[in-house]
Short mmCIF file of C-alpha atoms in Angstrom, two decimals:
data_model
loop_
_atom_site.label_atom_id
_atom_site.label_comp_id
_atom_site.label_asym_id
_atom_site.label_seq_id
_atom_site.Cartn_x
_atom_site.Cartn_y
_atom_site.Cartn_z
CA MET A 1 41.86 -34.31 30.38
CA ALA A 2 44.85 -36.26 31.91
CA GLU A 3 43.06 -35.32 35.28
CA VAL A 4 39.66 -36.51 34.13
CA LEU A 5 41.22 -39.44 33.00
CA ALA A 6 43.08 -40.48 36.17
CA ASN A 7 39.68 -39.97 38.44
CA PHE A 8 37.86 -42.42 36.04
CA SER A 9 40.67 -44.85 36.35
CA ASN A 10 40.55 -44.67 39.87
CA ILE A 11 36.67 -45.23 40.83
CA MET A 12 36.08 -47.78 37.75
CA ILE A 13 37.47 -50.58 39.98
CA PRO A 14 35.74 -49.85 43.01
CA VAL A 15 32.08 -49.30 41.10
CA ILE A 16 32.48 -52.45 39.54
CA ILE A 17 33.14 -54.75 42.83
CA PHE A 18 30.14 -52.71 44.29
CA TYR A 19 27.93 -53.53 41.24
CA ILE A 20 28.84 -57.14 41.10
CA VAL A 21 28.31 -57.81 44.52
CA ALA A 22 25.29 -55.95 44.98
CA HIS A 23 23.59 -57.42 42.12
CA GLY A 24 24.91 -60.93 43.50
CA VAL A 25 23.35 -59.87 46.58
CA ILE A 26 19.77 -58.85 45.17
CA ASN A 27 19.69 -62.25 42.87
CA ARG A 28 20.31 -63.82 46.20
CA VAL A 29 23.82 -65.60 45.29
CA GLN A 30 25.48 -67.03 47.94
CA VAL A 31 27.99 -64.14 47.31
CA TYR A 32 30.95 -65.42 49.54
CA GLU A 33 30.86 -68.94 48.68
CA GLU A 34 30.68 -68.40 44.68
CA PHE A 35 33.77 -65.53 45.11
CA VAL A 36 36.04 -67.91 46.98
CA GLY A 37 35.27 -70.69 44.03
CA GLY A 38 36.07 -68.17 41.58
CA ALA A 39 39.36 -67.40 42.79
CA LYS A 40 40.24 -70.65 43.05
CA GLU A 41 40.09 -70.85 39.33
CA GLY A 42 42.22 -67.69 39.41
CA ILE A 43 44.68 -69.44 41.47
CA ARG A 44 44.38 -72.63 39.11
CA THR A 45 45.03 -70.43 36.14
CA VAL A 46 47.92 -68.51 37.23
CA ALA A 47 49.59 -71.73 38.47
CA GLN A 48 49.17 -73.17 34.84
CA ILE A 49 50.61 -69.76 33.57
CA LEU A 50 53.42 -69.88 35.60
CA PRO A 51 55.79 -72.58 33.41
CA THR A 52 55.04 -70.75 30.21
CA LEU A 53 56.07 -67.65 31.82
CA VAL A 54 58.95 -68.78 32.83
CA GLY A 55 59.79 -70.23 29.71
CA LEU A 56 59.09 -66.91 27.70
CA MET A 57 60.78 -64.74 30.44
CA VAL A 58 63.81 -66.37 30.32
CA GLY A 59 63.77 -66.30 26.42
CA VAL A 60 63.28 -62.73 26.31
CA GLY A 61 66.00 -62.34 29.04
CA VAL A 62 68.05 -63.80 26.84
CA LEU A 63 67.56 -61.95 24.01
CA ARG A 64 67.80 -58.88 25.45
CA ALA A 65 71.12 -59.41 27.64
CA SER A 66 72.84 -60.81 24.01
CA GLY A 67 72.13 -57.28 22.91
CA PHE A 68 70.05 -58.51 19.61
CA MET A 69 66.73 -56.62 20.98
CA GLU A 70 68.50 -53.50 20.94
CA PHE A 71 70.25 -53.97 17.73
CA LEU A 72 67.19 -54.76 15.98
CA GLY A 73 65.23 -51.74 18.32
CA LYS A 74 67.92 -49.33 16.19
CA MET A 75 67.34 -50.60 13.07
CA LEU A 76 63.83 -50.39 13.14
CA GLY A 77 63.30 -47.28 15.61
CA ARG A 78 64.93 -44.91 13.27
CA LEU A 79 62.30 -45.24 11.18
CA THR A 80 59.47 -45.11 13.92
CA ALA A 81 60.73 -42.87 15.98
CA GLU A 82 59.23 -39.65 13.87
CA ILE A 83 55.94 -40.68 14.72
CA GLY A 84 55.95 -41.09 17.93
CA ILE A 85 57.06 -44.88 18.52
CA PRO A 86 60.27 -45.47 20.51
CA ALA A 87 62.27 -47.99 19.35
CA ASP A 88 61.59 -50.74 22.43
CA ILE A 89 57.93 -51.02 21.15
CA VAL A 90 58.98 -51.79 17.70
CA PRO A 91 59.56 -55.43 18.90
CA LEU A 92 56.82 -55.51 21.29
CA ILE A 93 53.89 -54.68 18.28
CA LEU A 94 55.04 -57.70 16.04
CA VAL A 95 55.58 -60.11 18.91
CA LYS A 96 51.95 -59.20 20.12
CA MET A 97 50.28 -60.32 16.70
CA PHE A 98 51.61 -63.70 17.47
CA SER A 99 51.57 -64.59 21.38
CA SER A 100 50.09 -62.56 24.11
CA SER A 101 52.43 -64.18 26.55
CA ALA A 102 55.55 -63.72 24.46
CA ALA A 103 54.40 -59.96 24.43
CA THR A 104 54.03 -59.98 28.35
CA GLY A 105 57.44 -60.76 28.35
CA LEU A 106 58.30 -58.05 26.55
CA VAL A 107 56.37 -55.73 28.37
CA LEU A 108 57.69 -56.79 31.81
CA ASP A 109 61.19 -55.73 30.32
CA ILE A 110 60.19 -52.62 29.28
CA PHE A 111 58.79 -51.89 32.52
CA LYS A 112 61.99 -52.69 34.34
CA THR A 113 63.77 -50.42 32.03
CA HIS A 114 61.71 -47.51 31.56
CA GLY A 115 59.58 -47.56 34.36
CA THR A 116 55.92 -48.30 34.20
CA ASP A 117 54.65 -44.31 34.39
CA SER A 118 57.13 -43.09 31.70
CA TYR A 119 55.80 -41.97 28.01
CA ILE A 120 57.30 -45.58 27.20
CA GLY A 121 55.70 -47.14 29.73
CA MET A 122 52.20 -45.84 29.56
CA LEU A 123 52.16 -46.16 25.76
CA THR A 124 53.32 -49.94 26.38
CA SER A 125 50.36 -50.32 29.01
CA ILE A 126 47.99 -48.97 26.82
CA LEU A 127 48.93 -50.31 23.67
CA MET A 128 49.01 -53.92 25.23
CA SER A 129 45.20 -53.13 26.51
CA CYS A 130 43.83 -52.05 22.82
CA THR A 131 45.40 -54.99 21.03
CA GLU A 132 45.01 -58.91 20.39
CA THR A 133 47.00 -61.46 19.00
CA ILE A 134 45.79 -61.49 15.29
CA PHE A 135 47.33 -64.44 13.99
CA TYR A 136 46.71 -66.72 16.92
CA THR A 137 43.32 -65.69 17.09
CA MET A 138 42.79 -66.15 13.21
CA SER A 139 44.61 -69.53 13.12
CA VAL A 140 42.52 -70.97 15.97
CA TYR A 141 39.29 -70.01 14.94
CA PHE A 142 39.56 -70.60 11.77
CA LEU A 143 40.64 -73.90 11.99
CA ALA A 144 37.75 -74.62 14.14
CA ALA A 145 35.67 -73.90 11.13
CA LYS A 146 37.86 -75.49 8.74
CA VAL A 147 38.43 -72.00 6.74
CA SER A 148 41.35 -72.08 4.56
CA LYS A 149 40.54 -68.72 2.22
CA THR A 150 40.07 -65.92 5.05
CA ARG A 151 39.42 -63.24 2.90
CA TYR A 152 39.54 -59.43 4.10
CA THR A 153 40.13 -60.57 7.91
CA LEU A 154 43.87 -60.24 8.10
CA ALA A 155 43.18 -56.42 6.00
CA GLY A 156 40.71 -55.72 8.91
CA ALA A 157 42.67 -56.77 11.66
CA LEU A 158 45.66 -55.24 10.74
CA LEU A 159 43.62 -52.19 10.07
CA SER A 160 42.09 -52.06 13.66
CA MET A 161 45.71 -52.91 15.14
CA ALA A 162 46.75 -49.70 13.48
CA ALA A 163 44.09 -47.61 14.65
CA GLY A 164 44.72 -48.95 18.22
CA LEU A 165 48.46 -47.90 18.03
CA ALA A 166 47.64 -44.45 16.84
CA ALA A 167 45.38 -44.03 19.50
CA SER A 168 47.93 -45.30 22.55
CA VAL A 169 50.49 -43.05 21.08
CA VAL A 170 48.07 -39.64 21.03
CA LEU A 171 46.81 -41.08 24.71
CA ALA A 172 50.25 -41.88 25.92
CA GLY A 173 51.50 -38.57 24.91
CA MET A 174 48.84 -36.56 26.88
CA MET A 175 48.95 -38.51 30.18
CA MET B 1 53.60 -71.02 16.62
CA LEU B 2 55.20 -70.41 19.82
CA ASN B 3 57.86 -72.92 19.20
CA TYR B 4 59.19 -70.85 16.57
CA ILE B 5 59.08 -67.78 18.62
CA TRP B 6 60.40 -69.50 21.62
CA ALA B 7 63.57 -71.32 19.94
CA PHE B 8 64.16 -68.18 17.75
CA MET B 9 64.88 -66.04 20.91
CA ILE B 10 67.02 -68.51 22.65
CA LEU B 11 68.86 -69.26 19.78
CA ALA B 12 69.49 -65.97 18.38
CA GLY B 13 70.20 -64.88 21.92
CA VAL B 14 73.17 -66.92 22.77
CA VAL B 15 74.52 -66.63 18.81
CA PHE B 16 74.52 -63.13 19.09
CA ALA B 17 75.98 -63.10 22.56
CA ALA B 18 78.45 -64.92 21.28
CA PHE B 19 79.70 -62.60 18.59
CA THR B 20 78.97 -59.71 20.90
CA GLY B 21 80.62 -61.24 23.91
CA ASN B 22 77.53 -61.08 25.94
CA MET B 23 77.87 -64.55 27.38
CA GLY B 24 77.65 -63.42 30.99
CA ALA B 25 74.92 -61.06 30.72
CA VAL B 26 73.10 -64.01 29.07
CA THR B 27 73.88 -66.48 31.95
CA ASP B 28 72.78 -64.00 34.39
CA ALA B 29 69.53 -62.75 32.31
CA ALA B 30 68.40 -66.60 32.21
CA LEU B 31 68.65 -67.49 36.16
CA SER B 32 67.12 -63.90 37.10
CA SER B 33 64.27 -64.27 34.65
CA ALA B 34 63.16 -67.39 35.91
CA GLY B 35 62.89 -66.44 39.30
CA GLU B 36 61.47 -63.01 37.99
CA ALA B 37 58.56 -65.01 36.37
CA VAL B 38 57.90 -66.59 39.82
CA SER B 39 57.63 -63.67 41.58
CA LEU B 40 55.53 -62.24 39.29
CA CYS B 41 52.86 -64.60 39.61
CA ILE B 42 52.86 -64.34 43.14
CA THR B 43 51.68 -61.01 43.07
CA MET B 44 49.42 -61.73 40.03
CA ALA B 45 47.90 -64.57 41.92
CA GLY B 46 45.95 -62.17 44.38
CA VAL B 47 44.77 -60.15 41.90
CA MET B 48 43.83 -63.00 39.56
CA ALA B 49 41.33 -64.57 42.49
CA LEU B 50 39.73 -61.52 43.34
CA TRP B 51 38.80 -60.80 39.68
CA MET B 52 37.69 -64.44 38.92
CA GLY B 53 35.95 -64.65 42.23
CA LEU B 54 33.84 -61.42 41.00
CA MET B 55 33.13 -62.85 37.67
CA LYS B 56 31.88 -66.15 39.16
CA ILE B 57 29.25 -64.08 41.10
CA ALA B 58 28.51 -62.17 38.33
CA GLU B 59 28.09 -65.33 36.21
CA ARG B 60 25.65 -66.89 38.79
CA SER B 61 23.78 -63.57 39.47
CA GLY B 62 22.72 -63.57 35.70
CA LEU B 63 24.88 -60.61 35.10
CA VAL B 64 26.69 -62.11 32.06
CA ALA B 65 23.54 -63.62 30.85
CA GLY B 66 21.71 -60.44 31.20
CA LEU B 67 24.80 -58.49 29.23
CA ALA B 68 24.82 -61.06 26.46
CA LEU B 69 20.94 -60.22 26.06
CA ARG B 70 21.45 -56.60 25.95
CA ILE B 71 23.89 -56.87 22.99
CA GLN B 72 21.44 -58.42 20.74
CA PRO B 73 20.52 -55.16 19.40
CA PHE B 74 24.30 -54.29 18.24
CA LEU B 75 24.71 -58.47 16.87
CA SER B 76 21.49 -57.67 14.93
CA PHE B 77 23.41 -54.81 13.49
CA MET B 78 26.75 -56.33 13.03
CA PHE B 79 25.23 -59.19 11.52
CA PRO B 80 22.10 -58.50 9.89
CA ARG B 81 22.33 -62.01 7.82
CA ILE B 82 22.29 -64.33 10.68
CA PRO B 83 18.72 -65.66 11.32
CA ARG B 84 17.14 -64.15 15.10
CA GLU B 85 17.10 -67.77 16.28
CA HIS B 86 20.43 -69.30 15.21
CA GLU B 87 22.63 -70.49 17.83
CA ALA B 88 25.57 -68.96 16.27
CA ARG B 89 23.96 -65.78 17.85
CA LYS B 90 24.07 -67.14 21.27
CA TYR B 91 27.60 -68.14 21.16
CA ILE B 92 28.63 -64.54 19.31
CA ALA B 93 26.82 -62.62 22.45
CA THR B 94 28.80 -64.78 24.99
CA ASN B 95 32.17 -64.40 22.93
CA PHE B 96 31.78 -60.81 22.84
CA ILE B 97 30.96 -60.19 26.67
CA ALA B 98 33.45 -62.43 27.96
CA ASN B 99 36.16 -60.49 25.93
CA ILE B 100 34.42 -57.21 27.34
CA LEU B 101 34.97 -58.52 30.67
CA GLY B 102 38.63 -59.72 30.52
CA LEU B 103 37.18 -63.55 30.89
CA GLY B 104 40.09 -65.03 28.79
CA TRP B 105 39.10 -68.91 29.63
CA ALA B 106 35.73 -68.24 28.62
CA CYS B 107 36.35 -66.46 25.17
CA THR B 108 38.00 -69.26 23.11
CA PRO B 109 35.41 -71.86 24.14
CA ALA B 110 32.89 -69.56 23.06
CA GLY B 111 34.60 -68.39 20.14
CA LEU B 112 35.55 -71.77 18.78
CA LYS B 113 31.74 -73.16 18.91
CA ALA B 114 30.38 -69.79 16.95
CA MET B 115 32.88 -70.57 14.20
CA GLU B 116 31.46 -74.21 13.94
CA ALA B 117 27.91 -72.77 14.50
CA LEU B 118 28.70 -70.33 11.35
CA ALA B 119 30.17 -72.90 9.46
CA GLY B 120 26.68 -74.64 9.99
CA LEU B 121 24.83 -71.43 8.90
CA GLU B 122 26.93 -71.85 5.57
CA ARG B 123 26.02 -75.25 5.16
CA GLU B 124 22.26 -74.35 5.93
CA ARG B 125 22.69 -71.91 3.21
CA GLY B 126 23.89 -74.60 0.91
CA ASN B 127 27.24 -73.61 0.41
CA PRO B 128 29.26 -76.59 -1.41
CA ALA B 129 32.43 -76.00 0.19
CA TYR B 130 30.98 -76.56 3.82
CA LEU B 131 29.03 -80.07 3.17
CA GLU B 132 30.54 -82.40 5.22
CA GLU B 133 32.67 -83.66 2.37
CA GLY B 134 33.33 -82.22 -1.16
CA PRO B 135 31.10 -83.30 -3.94
CA GLY B 136 33.20 -86.29 -5.71
CA ASP B 137 34.13 -85.65 -9.15
CA GLY B 138 31.62 -88.57 -10.36
CA LEU B 139 34.51 -90.70 -12.01
CA LYS B 140 36.83 -91.90 -9.12
CA ASN B 141 33.81 -91.07 -6.88
CA ALA B 142 36.32 -89.84 -4.38
CA PRO B 143 35.07 -86.85 -2.43
CA ARG B 144 37.03 -83.92 -3.64
CA LYS B 145 38.37 -81.18 -1.01
CA VAL B 146 36.86 -77.78 -2.01
CA PRO B 147 38.57 -75.09 0.18
CA ARG B 148 36.06 -73.59 2.21
CA THR B 149 36.39 -69.33 2.19
CA ALA B 150 35.31 -67.57 4.99
CA SER B 151 32.04 -66.20 5.17
CA ARG B 152 31.38 -62.32 5.87
CA GLU B 153 29.92 -63.43 8.99
CA MET B 154 32.90 -65.05 9.69
CA CYS B 155 35.40 -62.06 8.78
CA THR B 156 33.21 -59.83 10.57
CA PHE B 157 33.42 -62.11 14.23
CA LEU B 158 37.36 -62.43 13.81
CA ILE B 159 37.84 -58.80 12.94
CA LEU B 160 35.70 -57.49 15.84
CA ASN B 161 37.73 -60.49 18.21
CA THR B 162 41.21 -58.93 17.15
CA SER B 163 40.26 -55.64 17.78
CA SER B 164 40.23 -56.05 21.21
CA LEU B 165 37.29 -55.96 23.32
CA GLN B 166 38.56 -56.03 26.88
CA LEU B 167 37.08 -52.89 28.88
CA ILE B 168 38.99 -53.28 31.71
CA PRO B 169 42.97 -54.55 30.99
CA VAL B 170 43.32 -56.54 34.15
CA ASN B 171 46.69 -58.10 33.14
CA MET B 172 48.29 -54.63 32.61
CA ILE B 173 47.18 -53.21 35.98
CA VAL B 174 49.20 -56.30 37.67
CA TYR B 175 52.25 -56.00 35.69
CA ARG B 176 52.39 -52.26 36.51
CA THR B 177 51.87 -52.95 40.35
CA GLN B 178 54.29 -55.45 40.14
CA TYR B 179 57.20 -52.84 38.64
CA GLY B 180 56.18 -50.25 41.25
CA SER B 181 53.68 -48.14 39.20
CA VAL B 182 52.60 -45.01 41.49
CA ASN B 183 49.18 -45.46 39.65
CA PRO B 184 48.51 -48.78 38.38
CA ALA B 185 45.08 -48.21 37.32
CA ALA B 186 45.88 -44.91 35.45
CA VAL B 187 45.76 -47.45 32.67
CA ILE B 188 42.11 -47.71 32.36
CA ALA B 189 40.60 -44.76 31.18
CA PRO B 190 43.19 -44.35 28.14
CA ALA B 191 42.91 -48.36 27.45
CA ILE B 192 38.83 -48.09 27.27
CA LEU B 193 39.15 -44.90 24.64
CA ALA B 194 41.91 -46.57 22.70
CA THR B 195 39.90 -49.95 22.71
CA LEU B 196 36.77 -48.03 21.52
CA PHE B 197 38.74 -46.31 18.47
CA SER B 198 40.36 -49.47 17.39
CA THR B 199 37.05 -51.30 17.60
CA VAL B 200 34.98 -48.68 15.85
CA VAL B 201 37.39 -48.61 13.07
CA ALA B 202 37.17 -52.43 12.83
CA ILE B 203 33.13 -51.81 12.69
CA ILE B 204 33.23 -49.27 9.93
CA PHE B 205 35.51 -51.53 7.86
CA CYS B 206 33.23 -54.41 8.32
CA LYS B 207 30.42 -52.60 7.43
CA ILE B 208 32.16 -51.27 4.36
CA MET B 209 33.04 -54.66 3.18
CA ASP B 210 29.64 -55.89 4.14
CA LYS B 211 28.45 -53.46 1.45
CA LYS B 212 30.82 -54.50 -1.37
CA PRO B 213 29.26 -57.67 -3.58
#
């Protein structure tokens, strides 16, 4: 199973690149010029998030170095370790509901401490790939429609996040 | 939101460090983290440029529009009460496709447009809360604000959005590369499975809630 997953992961990117470029050539797109234009936008996006990333990585760095993270993780981790969720993942799950970039700061911290290919590293990678910033998305989108009563939206969002978490624990255990 | 989170991280960190005697470590962390953010962005710039370049081609060649057309049956299934020609469908389709392809910058504008269109749909249905101004109370002639309740379509749209639809976790691959992963792309297959699972759970939940009166 793990081998099948790894093989599939490896061929995905080349297949996607081939498909997109081939589709572009067939439809007579100036593929190279468009690519460069898009790449320019990509660089601009990264340049724009640099200040945010500096702020957040400093924030997480300070919080971790102070020993607070360890303290919080130990408190909550005792409860969650039983179901395969290590202490370091607990703050990550909480923060991810509010801010993707703040969660990124924590992710990088976990990668630094535990490595990317350990159980914790893999769990973090999968978890971050299958969850969204519930509260941020809800507040921005509902604001656009001026809606104040959100009915069962939060319940559904939390349920699907729990499903993603469960799937991540199982899959990371298999890798 | 981020204001509170960030302030909490900094303030709680410094106070906690003062009590536990970790002030030296906090100084190191603050300075080295700032430098790390810059080196991460340098790694990320390459991959992001590659991905956005490819997506630009996909946009120009009509691949993205074609995909949006292909998910129409899915939209009819999830949103049976949105009329076929309604503009909300177009924005929802664009938002879902952008989400699936991981085009973060394209998701939010389409998503906001979709929410506005769904609010417009409620107005067309004659929902009083969605009229430009609430009905006046007659006496003072002042429009009364009626709190708007989310429509079923809005709930479904948001639950699917928050269930994560992104297929290829480009960011995660970049971060894994930066921190020395032997196989950064190893996350793709399990990420797709986990995303599918969380989305299927969201779909079932929405369908059950949709059946309720």
